[in-house]
Each structure stands twice: as C-alpha cells, then as structure tokens.
mmCIF file of C-alpha atoms and ligand atoms in Angstrom:
data_model
loop_
_atom_site.group_PDB
_atom_site.id
_atom_site.type_symbol
_atom_site.label_atom_id
_atom_site.label_comp_id
_atom_site.label_asym_id
_atom_site.label_seq_id
_atom_site.Cartn_x
_atom_site.Cartn_y
_atom_site.Cartn_z
ATOM 1 C CA MET A 88 165.253 148.163 -135.747
ATOM 2 C CA ASN A 89 166.442 144.643 -136.273
ATOM 3 C CA PHE A 90 165.731 143.065 -132.866
ATOM 4 C CA ASP A 91 166.796 139.569 -133.996
ATOM 5 C CA GLU A 92 170.307 140.731 -134.065
ATOM 6 C CA MET A 93 172.501 138.630 -131.578
ATOM 7 C CA ILE A 94 174.919 140.916 -129.832
ATOM 8 C CA ASP A 95 177.713 139.477 -127.844
ATOM 9 C CA ARG A 96 177.293 140.865 -124.181
ATOM 10 C CA GLN A 97 179.670 138.253 -122.556
ATOM 11 C CA SER A 98 182.587 140.907 -123.253
ATOM 12 C CA THR A 99 180.803 143.733 -121.598
ATOM 13 C CA GLU A 100 180.951 142.683 -117.940
ATOM 14 C CA SER A 101 177.188 142.174 -118.006
ATOM 15 C CA VAL A 102 175.655 140.784 -114.828
ATOM 16 C CA LYS A 103 173.055 138.813 -116.906
ATOM 17 C CA TRP A 104 175.673 137.189 -119.336
ATOM 18 C CA ASN A 105 178.544 136.590 -116.890
ATOM 19 C CA TRP A 106 176.981 135.306 -113.764
ATOM 20 C CA PHE A 107 176.437 131.574 -115.013
ATOM 21 C CA GLU A 108 179.014 129.547 -116.809
ATOM 22 C CA LYS A 109 179.610 130.433 -120.452
ATOM 23 C CA ASP A 110 177.365 127.603 -121.976
ATOM 24 C CA VAL A 111 174.412 128.713 -119.893
ATOM 25 C CA LEU A 112 171.896 130.790 -121.730
ATOM 26 C CA PRO A 113 170.769 133.649 -119.497
ATOM 27 C CA MET A 114 167.176 134.330 -119.232
ATOM 28 C CA TRP A 115 167.081 136.198 -116.007
ATOM 29 C CA VAL A 116 168.234 139.737 -114.826
ATOM 30 C CA ALA A 117 165.630 142.251 -116.057
ATOM 31 C CA ASP A 118 167.528 143.851 -118.892
ATOM 32 C CA MET A 119 167.153 143.401 -122.768
ATOM 33 C CA ASP A 120 169.562 142.102 -125.268
ATOM 34 C CA PHE A 121 168.773 144.864 -127.585
ATOM 35 C CA ARG A 122 170.823 147.875 -128.349
ATOM 36 C CA SER A 123 169.387 151.285 -127.158
ATOM 37 C CA PRO A 124 167.678 153.642 -129.472
ATOM 38 C CA PRO A 125 170.036 155.366 -131.711
ATOM 39 C CA GLY A 126 169.176 158.793 -130.701
ATOM 40 C CA VAL A 127 170.433 157.715 -127.202
ATOM 41 C CA LEU A 128 173.732 156.406 -128.543
ATOM 42 C CA GLN A 129 174.270 159.621 -130.561
ATOM 43 C CA ALA A 130 173.637 161.803 -127.506
ATOM 44 C CA LEU A 131 176.088 159.855 -125.562
ATOM 45 C CA ARG A 132 178.745 160.003 -128.299
ATOM 46 C CA GLU A 133 178.357 163.765 -128.657
ATOM 47 C CA ARG A 134 178.659 164.326 -124.878
ATOM 48 C CA VAL A 135 181.854 161.964 -124.829
ATOM 49 C CA GLU A 136 183.360 163.909 -127.715
ATOM 50 C CA HIS A 137 183.288 166.931 -125.614
ATOM 51 C CA GLY A 138 185.889 165.299 -123.312
ATOM 52 C CA ILE A 139 185.413 167.158 -120.220
ATOM 53 C CA PHE A 140 183.178 165.464 -117.580
ATOM 54 C CA GLY A 141 183.326 167.886 -114.610
ATOM 55 C CA TYR A 142 180.482 168.468 -112.364
ATOM 56 C CA GLY A 143 177.112 169.161 -113.956
ATOM 57 C CA PHE A 144 173.574 170.155 -113.572
ATOM 58 C CA PRO A 145 170.881 167.708 -115.021
ATOM 59 C CA PRO A 146 170.645 168.586 -118.759
ATOM 60 C CA LYS A 147 168.666 171.674 -119.451
ATOM 61 C CA GLY A 148 164.950 170.830 -120.272
ATOM 62 C CA LEU A 149 165.094 167.285 -118.852
ATOM 63 C CA GLY A 150 162.402 168.362 -116.244
ATOM 64 C CA GLU A 151 160.322 169.664 -118.862
ATOM 65 C CA VAL A 152 160.626 166.661 -121.153
ATOM 66 C CA ILE A 153 159.444 164.543 -118.309
ATOM 67 C CA SER A 154 156.753 166.856 -116.987
ATOM 68 C CA ASN A 155 155.458 166.987 -120.628
ATOM 69 C CA ARG A 156 155.459 163.155 -120.978
ATOM 70 C CA LEU A 157 153.487 162.684 -117.693
ATOM 71 C CA ALA A 158 150.921 165.213 -119.024
ATOM 72 C CA THR A 159 150.799 163.711 -122.528
ATOM 73 C CA LEU A 160 150.609 160.045 -121.572
ATOM 74 C CA TYR A 161 148.623 160.081 -118.272
ATOM 75 C CA GLY A 162 146.957 163.641 -118.145
ATOM 76 C CA TRP A 163 149.269 164.012 -114.851
ATOM 77 C CA GLN A 164 150.261 167.489 -114.011
ATOM 78 C CA ALA A 165 153.521 167.395 -112.239
ATOM 79 C CA GLY A 166 155.797 170.491 -112.395
ATOM 80 C CA THR A 167 159.612 170.460 -112.919
ATOM 81 C CA LYS A 168 160.002 171.335 -109.103
ATOM 82 C CA GLU A 169 158.265 168.144 -108.158
ATOM 83 C CA ILE A 170 160.734 166.059 -110.191
ATOM 84 C CA SER A 171 164.122 165.041 -108.944
ATOM 85 C CA TYR A 172 166.572 162.316 -109.911
ATOM 86 C CA VAL A 173 168.103 159.361 -108.189
ATOM 87 C CA PRO A 174 170.786 156.681 -109.455
ATOM 88 C CA GLY A 175 168.291 153.870 -109.506
ATOM 89 C CA ILE A 176 164.856 152.848 -108.318
ATOM 90 C CA VAL A 177 166.162 150.516 -105.650
ATOM 91 C CA THR A 178 168.055 153.500 -104.338
ATOM 92 C CA GLY A 179 164.818 155.610 -104.471
ATOM 93 C CA PHE A 180 162.456 153.349 -102.535
ATOM 94 C CA ASN A 181 165.053 152.772 -100.042
ATOM 95 C CA LEU A 182 165.559 156.560 -99.494
ATOM 96 C CA GLY A 183 161.552 156.762 -99.386
ATOM 97 C CA LEU A 184 161.338 154.297 -96.450
ATOM 98 C CA ARG A 185 164.071 156.072 -94.747
ATOM 99 C CA ALA A 186 162.044 159.322 -95.313
ATOM 100 C CA VAL A 187 158.773 158.163 -93.784
ATOM 101 C CA CYS A 188 159.456 155.323 -91.407
ATOM 102 C CA GLU A 189 161.079 154.961 -87.944
ATOM 103 C CA PRO A 190 162.664 151.765 -86.903
ATOM 104 C CA GLY A 191 159.915 149.155 -85.861
ATOM 105 C CA ASP A 192 157.419 150.489 -88.455
ATOM 106 C CA ALA A 193 155.698 148.248 -90.652
ATOM 107 C CA VAL A 194 155.762 148.160 -94.736
ATOM 108 C CA ILE A 195 153.400 146.467 -96.753
ATOM 109 C CA PHE A 196 153.968 144.978 -100.479
ATOM 110 C CA ASN A 197 152.274 142.515 -102.462
ATOM 111 C CA THR A 198 154.026 139.115 -103.110
ATOM 112 C CA PRO A 199 155.518 137.627 -105.049
ATOM 113 C CA ALA A 200 157.712 140.456 -105.127
ATOM 114 C CA TYR A 201 160.832 142.057 -106.732
ATOM 115 C CA PRO A 202 163.685 140.765 -104.417
ATOM 116 C CA PRO A 203 164.778 144.175 -103.225
ATOM 117 C CA PHE A 204 161.402 144.670 -101.607
ATOM 118 C CA PHE A 205 162.085 142.134 -99.035
ATOM 119 C CA LYS A 206 165.590 143.659 -98.458
ATOM 120 C CA ALA A 207 164.717 147.334 -98.137
ATOM 121 C CA PRO A 208 162.588 147.075 -94.737
ATOM 122 C CA LEU A 209 165.464 145.053 -93.281
ATOM 123 C CA SER A 210 168.051 147.810 -93.894
ATOM 124 C CA PHE A 211 165.982 150.166 -91.711
ATOM 125 C CA ALA A 212 164.750 147.728 -88.826
ATOM 126 C CA LEU A 213 161.297 147.848 -90.280
ATOM 127 C CA LYS A 214 158.828 145.031 -90.403
ATOM 128 C CA SER A 215 157.670 143.664 -93.831
ATOM 129 C CA VAL A 216 154.025 142.729 -94.240
ATOM 130 C CA GLU A 217 153.438 140.631 -97.263
ATOM 131 C CA ASN A 218 150.172 140.719 -98.964
ATOM 132 C CA PRO A 219 149.884 137.611 -101.492
ATOM 133 C CA LEU A 220 148.456 138.112 -104.963
ATOM 134 C CA ALA A 221 146.284 134.989 -105.771
ATOM 135 C CA ARG A 222 145.446 133.622 -109.196
ATOM 136 C CA ASP A 223 141.750 133.751 -110.018
ATOM 137 C CA VAL A 224 139.783 131.300 -112.265
ATOM 138 C CA ASP A 225 141.111 132.787 -115.363
ATOM 139 C CA GLY A 226 144.797 132.335 -114.003
ATOM 140 C CA GLN A 227 145.272 136.074 -113.569
ATOM 141 C CA TYR A 228 146.668 137.407 -110.452
ATOM 142 C CA GLN A 229 144.556 139.439 -108.259
ATOM 143 C CA VAL A 230 144.590 141.443 -104.986
ATOM 144 C CA ASP A 231 142.647 140.752 -102.008
ATOM 145 C CA PHE A 232 141.711 144.377 -100.900
ATOM 146 C CA GLU A 233 140.006 143.214 -97.771
ATOM 147 C CA ARG A 234 143.114 141.317 -96.526
ATOM 148 C CA PHE A 235 145.284 144.328 -97.526
ATOM 149 C CA GLU A 236 143.277 146.531 -95.366
ATOM 150 C CA ALA A 237 143.226 144.343 -92.485
ATOM 151 C CA GLN A 238 146.830 143.877 -92.633
ATOM 152 C CA ILE A 239 147.306 147.608 -92.752
ATOM 153 C CA ARG A 240 145.092 148.215 -89.703
ATOM 154 C CA GLU A 241 146.577 145.262 -87.659
ATOM 155 C CA ASN A 242 150.218 146.035 -88.240
ATOM 156 C CA LYS A 243 149.781 150.025 -88.143
ATOM 157 C CA VAL A 244 151.531 150.025 -91.672
ATOM 158 C CA LYS A 245 153.293 153.191 -92.510
ATOM 159 C CA ALA A 246 154.320 152.663 -96.058
ATOM 160 C CA PHE A 247 153.143 150.700 -99.152
ATOM 161 C CA ILE A 248 155.681 149.784 -101.772
ATOM 162 C CA LEU A 249 153.355 149.254 -104.887
ATOM 163 C CA CYS A 250 154.962 147.745 -107.922
ATOM 164 C CA ASN A 251 153.018 148.661 -110.996
ATOM 165 C CA PRO A 252 153.440 147.188 -113.597
ATOM 166 C CA GLN A 253 153.921 144.406 -111.194
ATOM 167 C CA ASN A 254 157.204 142.190 -111.167
ATOM 168 C CA PRO A 255 157.331 139.174 -111.504
ATOM 169 C CA THR A 256 153.772 138.605 -112.217
ATOM 170 C CA GLY A 257 153.228 141.172 -115.147
ATOM 171 C CA ARG A 258 149.996 142.514 -113.787
ATOM 172 C CA VAL A 259 149.131 146.006 -114.904
ATOM 173 C CA PHE A 260 146.715 147.322 -112.103
ATOM 174 C CA THR A 261 143.578 148.792 -113.505
ATOM 175 C CA ARG A 262 142.306 152.250 -112.590
ATOM 176 C CA GLN A 263 139.871 150.655 -110.347
ATOM 177 C CA GLU A 264 142.232 148.697 -108.462
ATOM 178 C CA LEU A 265 144.733 151.585 -108.017
ATOM 179 C CA GLU A 266 141.677 153.604 -106.690
ATOM 180 C CA GLN A 267 141.052 150.787 -104.143
ATOM 181 C CA PHE A 268 144.811 150.859 -103.003
ATOM 182 C CA ALA A 269 144.754 154.798 -102.801
ATOM 183 C CA ALA A 270 141.501 154.652 -100.725
ATOM 184 C CA ILE A 271 142.884 152.325 -98.291
ATOM 185 C CA CYS A 272 146.172 154.061 -97.866
ATOM 186 C CA LEU A 273 144.488 157.515 -97.564
ATOM 187 C CA ARG A 274 142.137 155.959 -94.862
ATOM 188 C CA HIS A 275 145.081 154.690 -92.782
ATOM 189 C CA GLN A 276 147.579 157.512 -93.665
ATOM 190 C CA VAL A 277 149.851 155.026 -95.396
ATOM 191 C CA THR A 278 152.504 156.606 -97.612
ATOM 192 C CA ILE A 279 152.758 155.015 -101.129
ATOM 193 C CA LEU A 280 156.123 154.424 -102.615
ATOM 194 C CA SER A 281 155.206 153.562 -106.288
ATOM 195 C CA ASP A 282 157.721 151.684 -108.263
ATOM 196 C CA GLU A 283 156.493 152.185 -111.824
ATOM 197 C CA ILE A 284 159.760 151.301 -113.467
ATOM 198 C CA HIS A 285 158.082 149.094 -115.987
ATOM 199 C CA CYS A 286 155.381 151.529 -116.745
ATOM 200 C CA ASP A 287 156.216 152.005 -120.489
ATOM 201 C CA ILE A 288 156.332 148.041 -121.157
ATOM 202 C CA ILE A 289 152.679 147.106 -121.457
ATOM 203 C CA TYR A 290 150.627 145.330 -124.047
ATOM 204 C CA ASP A 291 147.565 144.941 -125.934
ATOM 205 C CA GLY A 292 146.903 148.568 -126.060
ATOM 206 C CA ARG A 293 146.508 148.963 -122.141
ATOM 207 C CA LYS A 294 147.139 152.184 -120.614
ATOM 208 C CA HIS A 295 149.335 152.689 -117.504
ATOM 209 C CA THR A 296 147.869 154.858 -114.628
ATOM 210 C CA PRO A 297 150.377 156.242 -112.208
ATOM 211 C CA ILE A 298 148.655 156.070 -108.875
ATOM 212 C CA ALA A 299 149.692 159.565 -108.015
ATOM 213 C CA SER A 300 147.587 160.747 -111.051
ATOM 214 C CA LEU A 301 144.294 159.625 -109.689
ATOM 215 C CA ASP A 302 143.474 162.854 -107.615
ATOM 216 C CA ALA A 303 145.262 165.522 -105.738
ATOM 217 C CA GLU A 304 144.514 163.752 -102.386
ATOM 218 C CA THR A 305 146.272 160.479 -103.550
ATOM 219 C CA ALA A 306 149.034 162.699 -104.991
ATOM 220 C CA LYS A 307 149.969 164.047 -101.692
ATOM 221 C CA ILE A 308 150.718 160.567 -100.093
ATOM 222 C CA CYS A 309 152.838 159.477 -103.084
ATOM 223 C CA MET A 310 156.463 159.188 -104.138
ATOM 224 C CA THR A 311 156.396 157.842 -107.699
ATOM 225 C CA PHE A 312 159.569 156.188 -109.152
ATOM 226 C CA MET A 313 160.027 156.093 -113.007
ATOM 227 C CA ALA A 314 162.978 155.614 -115.197
ATOM 228 C CA PRO A 315 164.012 155.258 -118.844
ATOM 229 C CA SER A 316 166.056 152.246 -117.812
ATOM 230 C CA LYS A 317 163.916 149.376 -118.714
ATOM 231 C CA THR A 318 162.022 151.122 -121.357
ATOM 232 C CA PHE A 319 165.126 152.061 -123.438
ATOM 233 C CA ASN A 320 167.403 149.434 -122.081
ATOM 234 C CA ILE A 321 169.967 151.813 -120.243
ATOM 235 C CA ALA A 322 169.682 150.297 -116.793
ATOM 236 C CA GLY A 323 173.336 150.143 -116.327
ATOM 237 C CA LEU A 324 173.489 153.909 -116.496
ATOM 238 C CA HIS A 325 171.402 154.391 -113.374
ATOM 239 C CA ALA A 326 169.037 157.373 -114.341
ATOM 240 C CA SER A 327 165.867 157.400 -112.550
ATOM 241 C CA GLU A 328 163.222 160.136 -111.664
ATOM 242 C CA VAL A 329 161.173 160.649 -108.465
ATOM 243 C CA ILE A 330 157.958 162.595 -108.495
ATOM 244 C CA ILE A 331 156.758 163.911 -105.227
ATOM 245 C CA GLN A 332 153.949 166.527 -105.083
ATOM 246 C CA ASP A 333 153.598 167.142 -101.301
ATOM 247 C CA PRO A 334 156.148 169.624 -99.909
ATOM 248 C CA GLU A 335 156.586 167.805 -96.502
ATOM 249 C CA LEU A 336 157.366 164.549 -98.344
ATOM 250 C CA THR A 337 159.822 166.451 -100.471
ATOM 251 C CA LYS A 338 161.540 167.831 -97.571
ATOM 252 C CA ARG A 339 161.768 164.430 -95.903
ATOM 253 C CA PHE A 340 163.193 162.648 -99.031
ATOM 254 C CA CYS A 341 165.832 165.382 -99.492
ATOM 255 C CA ALA A 342 166.902 165.069 -95.847
ATOM 256 C CA ALA A 343 166.938 161.334 -96.339
ATOM 257 C CA ARG A 344 169.483 161.587 -99.225
ATOM 258 C CA ARG A 345 171.419 164.427 -98.175
ATOM 259 C CA GLY A 346 175.264 163.871 -98.236
ATOM 260 C CA ILE A 347 174.494 160.140 -99.081
ATOM 261 C CA VAL A 348 172.913 159.960 -102.523
ATOM 262 C CA GLU A 349 173.786 162.368 -105.357
ATOM 263 C CA ASP A 350 172.070 162.787 -108.654
ATOM 264 C CA PRO A 351 172.855 160.254 -111.121
ATOM 265 C CA GLY A 352 176.029 160.653 -113.244
ATOM 266 C CA LEU A 353 176.256 163.157 -116.103
ATOM 267 C CA LEU A 354 176.140 160.614 -118.976
ATOM 268 C CA ALA A 355 173.063 158.854 -117.268
ATOM 269 C CA LEU A 356 171.064 161.997 -117.355
ATOM 270 C CA VAL A 357 172.179 162.949 -121.065
ATOM 271 C CA ALA A 358 170.981 159.386 -121.890
ATOM 272 C CA ALA A 359 167.582 159.861 -120.010
ATOM 273 C CA LYS A 360 166.973 162.946 -121.926
ATOM 274 C CA ALA A 361 167.703 161.750 -125.450
ATOM 275 C CA ALA A 362 165.604 158.569 -124.728
ATOM 276 C CA TYR A 363 162.473 160.415 -123.558
ATOM 277 C CA GLU A 364 162.864 163.095 -126.247
ATOM 278 C CA ILE A 365 163.509 160.795 -129.317
ATOM 279 C CA GLY A 366 163.047 157.250 -128.306
ATOM 280 C CA GLY A 367 159.305 156.943 -128.996
ATOM 281 C CA GLU A 368 159.596 155.245 -132.404
ATOM 282 C CA TRP A 369 162.042 152.714 -131.190
ATOM 283 C CA LEU A 370 159.787 151.933 -128.186
ATOM 284 C CA ALA A 371 156.822 151.586 -130.267
ATOM 285 C CA GLU A 372 158.849 148.954 -132.179
ATOM 286 C CA VAL A 373 160.388 147.238 -129.266
ATOM 287 C CA LEU A 374 156.879 146.838 -127.725
ATOM 288 C CA THR A 375 155.699 145.077 -130.910
ATOM 289 C CA TYR A 376 158.638 142.639 -130.841
ATOM 290 C CA LEU A 377 158.141 141.973 -127.099
ATOM 291 C CA GLN A 378 154.543 141.291 -127.350
ATOM 292 C CA ALA A 379 155.170 138.967 -130.312
ATOM 293 C CA ASN A 380 157.852 137.393 -128.070
ATOM 294 C CA ARG A 381 155.389 137.089 -125.134
ATOM 295 C CA ASP A 382 152.646 135.487 -127.388
ATOM 296 C CA TRP A 383 155.050 132.929 -128.965
ATOM 297 C CA LEU A 384 156.333 132.258 -125.323
ATOM 298 C CA ILE A 385 152.893 131.383 -124.126
ATOM 299 C CA ALA A 386 151.951 129.416 -126.982
ATOM 300 C CA ALA A 387 155.222 127.453 -127.025
ATOM 301 C CA LEU A 388 154.920 126.766 -123.274
ATOM 302 C CA ALA A 389 151.286 125.460 -123.945
ATOM 303 C CA GLU A 390 152.607 123.293 -126.515
ATOM 304 C CA LYS A 391 155.791 121.981 -125.201
ATOM 305 C CA ILE A 392 155.563 122.135 -121.628
ATOM 306 C CA PRO A 393 151.748 122.393 -120.569
ATOM 307 C CA ALA A 394 152.452 121.366 -117.172
ATOM 308 C CA VAL A 395 153.937 124.778 -116.718
ATOM 309 C CA LYS A 396 151.379 127.361 -115.870
ATOM 310 C CA VAL A 397 151.810 130.857 -116.815
ATOM 311 C CA SER A 398 149.382 133.978 -116.697
ATOM 312 C CA LYS A 399 149.870 136.176 -119.755
ATOM 313 C CA PRO A 400 151.968 139.111 -118.571
ATOM 314 C CA GLU A 401 149.976 142.376 -119.219
ATOM 315 C CA GLY A 402 153.219 144.294 -119.025
ATOM 316 C CA THR A 403 156.984 143.589 -118.247
ATOM 317 C CA PHE A 404 159.264 141.421 -120.321
ATOM 318 C CA LEU A 405 158.960 139.078 -117.530
ATOM 319 C CA ALA A 406 156.979 135.814 -117.260
ATOM 320 C CA TRP A 407 156.373 134.072 -114.054
ATOM 321 C CA LEU A 408 156.317 130.416 -114.470
ATOM 322 C CA ASP A 409 154.491 128.050 -112.120
ATOM 323 C CA CYS A 410 156.229 124.767 -112.298
ATOM 324 C CA SER A 411 154.600 123.161 -109.373
ATOM 325 C CA GLY A 412 153.005 120.798 -112.070
ATOM 326 C CA LEU A 413 156.313 119.426 -113.144
ATOM 327 C CA GLU A 414 156.739 117.792 -109.739
ATOM 328 C CA LEU A 415 160.414 118.140 -109.715
ATOM 329 C CA LYS A 416 162.410 117.082 -106.603
ATOM 330 C CA GLU A 417 164.516 120.224 -106.545
ATOM 331 C CA SER A 418 163.787 123.793 -107.373
ATOM 332 C CA PRO A 419 162.966 124.315 -111.165
ATOM 333 C CA HIS A 420 165.631 127.053 -111.189
ATOM 334 C CA GLN A 421 168.313 124.360 -110.402
ATOM 335 C CA PHE A 422 166.902 121.875 -112.543
ATOM 336 C CA PHE A 423 166.835 124.144 -115.584
ATOM 337 C CA LEU A 424 170.229 125.384 -114.967
ATOM 338 C CA ARG A 425 171.935 121.882 -114.681
ATOM 339 C CA GLU A 426 169.870 119.890 -117.127
ATOM 340 C CA ALA A 427 168.958 122.665 -119.783
ATOM 341 C CA ARG A 428 171.824 125.122 -119.145
ATOM 342 C CA VAL A 429 169.130 127.898 -119.160
ATOM 343 C CA GLY A 430 169.781 130.550 -116.290
ATOM 344 C CA LEU A 431 166.281 131.589 -115.030
ATOM 345 C CA ASN A 432 165.455 133.565 -111.678
ATOM 346 C CA GLU A 433 164.984 131.367 -108.632
ATOM 347 C CA GLY A 434 161.370 131.725 -107.705
ATOM 348 C CA ALA A 435 161.951 131.497 -103.953
ATOM 349 C CA ASP A 436 163.902 134.953 -104.146
ATOM 350 C CA PHE A 437 160.441 136.550 -104.904
ATOM 351 C CA GLY A 438 158.735 135.205 -101.706
ATOM 352 C CA ALA A 439 157.983 131.765 -100.101
ATOM 353 C CA GLU A 440 155.153 131.093 -102.459
ATOM 354 C CA GLY A 441 157.685 131.360 -105.370
ATOM 355 C CA LYS A 442 159.539 128.173 -104.483
ATOM 356 C CA ASP A 443 158.065 126.356 -107.420
ATOM 357 C CA HIS A 444 158.416 129.010 -109.912
ATOM 358 C CA VAL A 445 160.968 130.552 -112.103
ATOM 359 C CA ARG A 446 160.960 133.909 -113.779
ATOM 360 C CA LEU A 447 161.910 134.178 -117.386
ATOM 361 C CA ASN A 448 162.989 137.175 -119.263
ATOM 362 C CA PHE A 449 161.729 137.361 -122.776
ATOM 363 C CA GLY A 450 163.571 140.707 -123.781
ATOM 364 C CA THR A 451 165.872 138.883 -126.113
ATOM 365 C CA PRO A 452 166.121 138.039 -129.799
ATOM 366 C CA ARG A 453 163.296 135.399 -130.660
ATOM 367 C CA ALA A 454 166.134 132.863 -131.465
ATOM 368 C CA ASN A 455 167.213 132.881 -127.834
ATOM 369 C CA LEU A 456 163.756 132.246 -126.698
ATOM 370 C CA GLU A 457 163.320 129.396 -128.941
ATOM 371 C CA THR A 458 166.723 127.879 -127.871
ATOM 372 C CA ALA A 459 165.706 128.277 -124.188
ATOM 373 C CA LEU A 460 162.366 126.554 -124.580
ATOM 374 C CA ALA A 461 163.826 123.806 -126.743
ATOM 375 C CA ARG A 462 166.422 123.049 -124.084
ATOM 376 C CA MET A 463 163.929 123.184 -121.201
ATOM 377 C CA SER A 464 161.629 120.659 -123.030
ATOM 378 C CA ALA A 465 164.282 118.394 -124.088
ATOM 379 C CA ALA A 466 165.797 118.488 -120.351
ATOM 380 C CA LEU A 467 162.016 117.509 -119.176
ATOM 381 C CA ALA A 468 161.679 114.763 -121.677
ATOM 382 C CA LYS A 469 164.734 113.126 -120.217
ATOM 383 C CA ILE A 470 163.187 112.602 -116.821
HETATM 384 C C1 PLP B 531 160.234 146.635 -110.131
HETATM 385 C C2 PLP B 531 161.681 146.922 -110.211
HETATM 386 N N1 PLP B 531 162.054 147.955 -109.357
HETATM 387 C C3 PLP B 531 163.413 148.226 -109.487
HETATM 388 C C4 PLP B 531 164.225 147.491 -110.478
HETATM 389 C C5 PLP B 531 165.665 148.059 -110.491
HETATM 390 O O1 PLP B 531 165.741 149.420 -110.469
HETATM 391 P P1 PLP B 531 167.191 150.257 -110.483
HETATM 392 O O2 PLP B 531 168.094 149.406 -111.408
HETATM 393 O O3 PLP B 531 166.879 151.495 -111.155
HETATM 394 O O4 PLP B 531 167.591 150.230 -109.359
HETATM 395 C C6 PLP B 531 163.780 146.634 -111.169
HETATM 396 C C7 PLP B 531 164.717 145.736 -111.932
HETATM 397 O O5 PLP B 531 164.520 144.655 -112.442
HETATM 398 C C8 PLP B 531 162.278 146.155 -111.025
HETATM 399 O O6 PLP B 531 161.844 145.162 -111.728
#
C-alpha cells in the first residue's frame, strides 16, 4: 500500500478536514488519512451493487470471525452469544454506565482522558472521579494504584471506564497493571467498562491484553468495547462490538439499549466483517508506517522543538505533547492554530492537567507530518 499518497478529504464532509479554515493542516480528530483496505472497499462495493438495503441481520459469520480473532490474538475464549454490536464505542460505554449505575453513583477513569469520558457520567447524573496518570522519571505515564483504590473506596465508585491503549498518552497497560486494576475492581465490586478501540494499533512488538481475558472472575465484571474503526480507518461507518460474559450484565446492557440503540447499519457490519477477515496484511503494513511516523515525530520534536516533551506512544496514532516548556501566553492549541495554521486537539479538553498540552494525530502521510512540524517550529522561531 502507498500510505504516502495524499488523498483529498476536504470534499468528503470530513470532520477532521472541514472543521478549521481551509489553509489549516488538521492533525487532530483520531481518524487516519489512508484509504481503507482494498478488501473492505470490495465488500462494500459488492453489497452496494446488490441495490436493496432493507432491514438485515448482522452478516453471517461475523460473530465467529470476532470470536476466533479474540482466541487467536489473546487466547480469550468469548462465544458468539457473548458478542453484540453497537454503532460506536462512545454509545457503548454510555449504555454501559446506564446499565450499571444509578443517578448519584460515582464513575472513575484515568486522566488525561478522551473527552467523552468526562461527558458520559454527566448524562446520567453520575459523579466523575479522576485518577491522574503521572509521568515517571523515564517520562512514561504511570498509574497510582494506591490512590486509585482509595478513590474507589472513598467515593463508593460503581464503574471504571478503562481506556487501553490509553488516549491521549498512548500507554499500553501491561498485564501486571491490568491485574492490579482488576484486583481492585473485584475487591470493591466495580464494573469495568473497557474501551479497547485502539487495541490493534500497538508498537515495538507489544501485545495487547484485554482486561476481561485475565481470568473468569475478572471477565464477570467487564464489558469490553472493541471495533475495527480505528484499526482499518472506517470510524465513520460506526461499527463496534461489545463483549459481555456475565449473563446479568448482558441483561442489563440489553435493557439499557432497548428501543433506543439499534445495531450498526448494514454496510457498517459488512465492512467490519471484511476488515477483520481480510485486513490483516494491510494492518501489518499500516502499523509499520505508523511506527515509522511515530519515531520520526519523536526525533523531529527533540531536534526542532526540544522544549516540547512527549512520551513515546506505545500504541495509538496519537501523541500527547507537553508544551509547558514553551512558556506561551495562551493555550498551545490556539498558538499553533493561529501562528502555524496547524489544527491540533486542545489539551484542556482532556482534563485540567492538559491545559499546556496538545494532542497530535500522526496517522497521516509523512509529508503532512513534516509540514506540520516545519510550520510549528517556524512559528515558534518568530517569538
Ligand atoms: C478511546 C476512544 N474511545 C472511543 C472513540 C470513538 O469511538 P466511536 O467513534 O466508535 O464512538 C475514540 C475516538 O477517538 C477513542 O479514542
């Protein structure tokens, strides 16, 4: 695949490419500027050619494809009856909260966090408890487990929204860290809503571990949300899967969605099946390209803008840039938007501690990344 190809997206009502003014290079919303795998495009073409789009069941065999994938990649045995579909992971964890919490209950998550994590508890009159990740001496983000447990105890937390791999820091939690999360949640009867949307985008030979795959006891308190959306760049189709292995949790989740949230659209699931079935080779190639982009970015920042601190993302195509060393008089997002015409994510949207940060999406042709860095460093040179 030629991931260097520059494909016009401004003509496609893309949120990423049409949010800012035309001359701004968008490096924000988490989708990639690459065409999806050829097999996905072919499956969609074939289904569109049929020409009738009446109500449908999920494609035959999709459950088996996902179940086999979980077994092969993670040694996780999840039966097809334990897999269901939702039109997006944000929808999924909102339903999860609705299923397990009562108004007034508390929900915990690590910060900085993907912005909808802050909004979801508000929708159901729940209290948010923020457990901050802190940079260690090597500059990597770590969990303070003691504080995590104390916060759960003090606030009688009912649900934990786990994000693994973590957006925006790019951490891929180790098995040992996941075991600590699980042990604490089991001790305090906290349901884990595990957002694993970025699980296929991991680097340096790391392996993703679904928290529910740790053991049967942990599986009983988990709802796991996965999707082909980031992996195969089909986020706009809204196909995601939920894996729940406890019958009582399944019942609650079904009740929370009934009459409100249907399965994803027919084309979404056609694409999902094709992606999981035949996208493997494309995925291997895109991962090589993304890892090289990540490495180039880290090196270029160190060379051109050394005052910006970044920990090397272990997964995701997102980099969380600490711009506090630039000592700007405004948010770095505003500065780079106005002075460099580069559109990054506003760090404050990921929590209070993100205010001097921006998030940069490197899922784009290298040429775009180079232009963004050149414009950012030129803008800084002028002050
Ligand atoms: C951690 C995380 N969860 C969920 C989503 C969005 O999921 P969806 O579009 O399926 O609702 C994103 C997108 O950036 C994300 O980073």
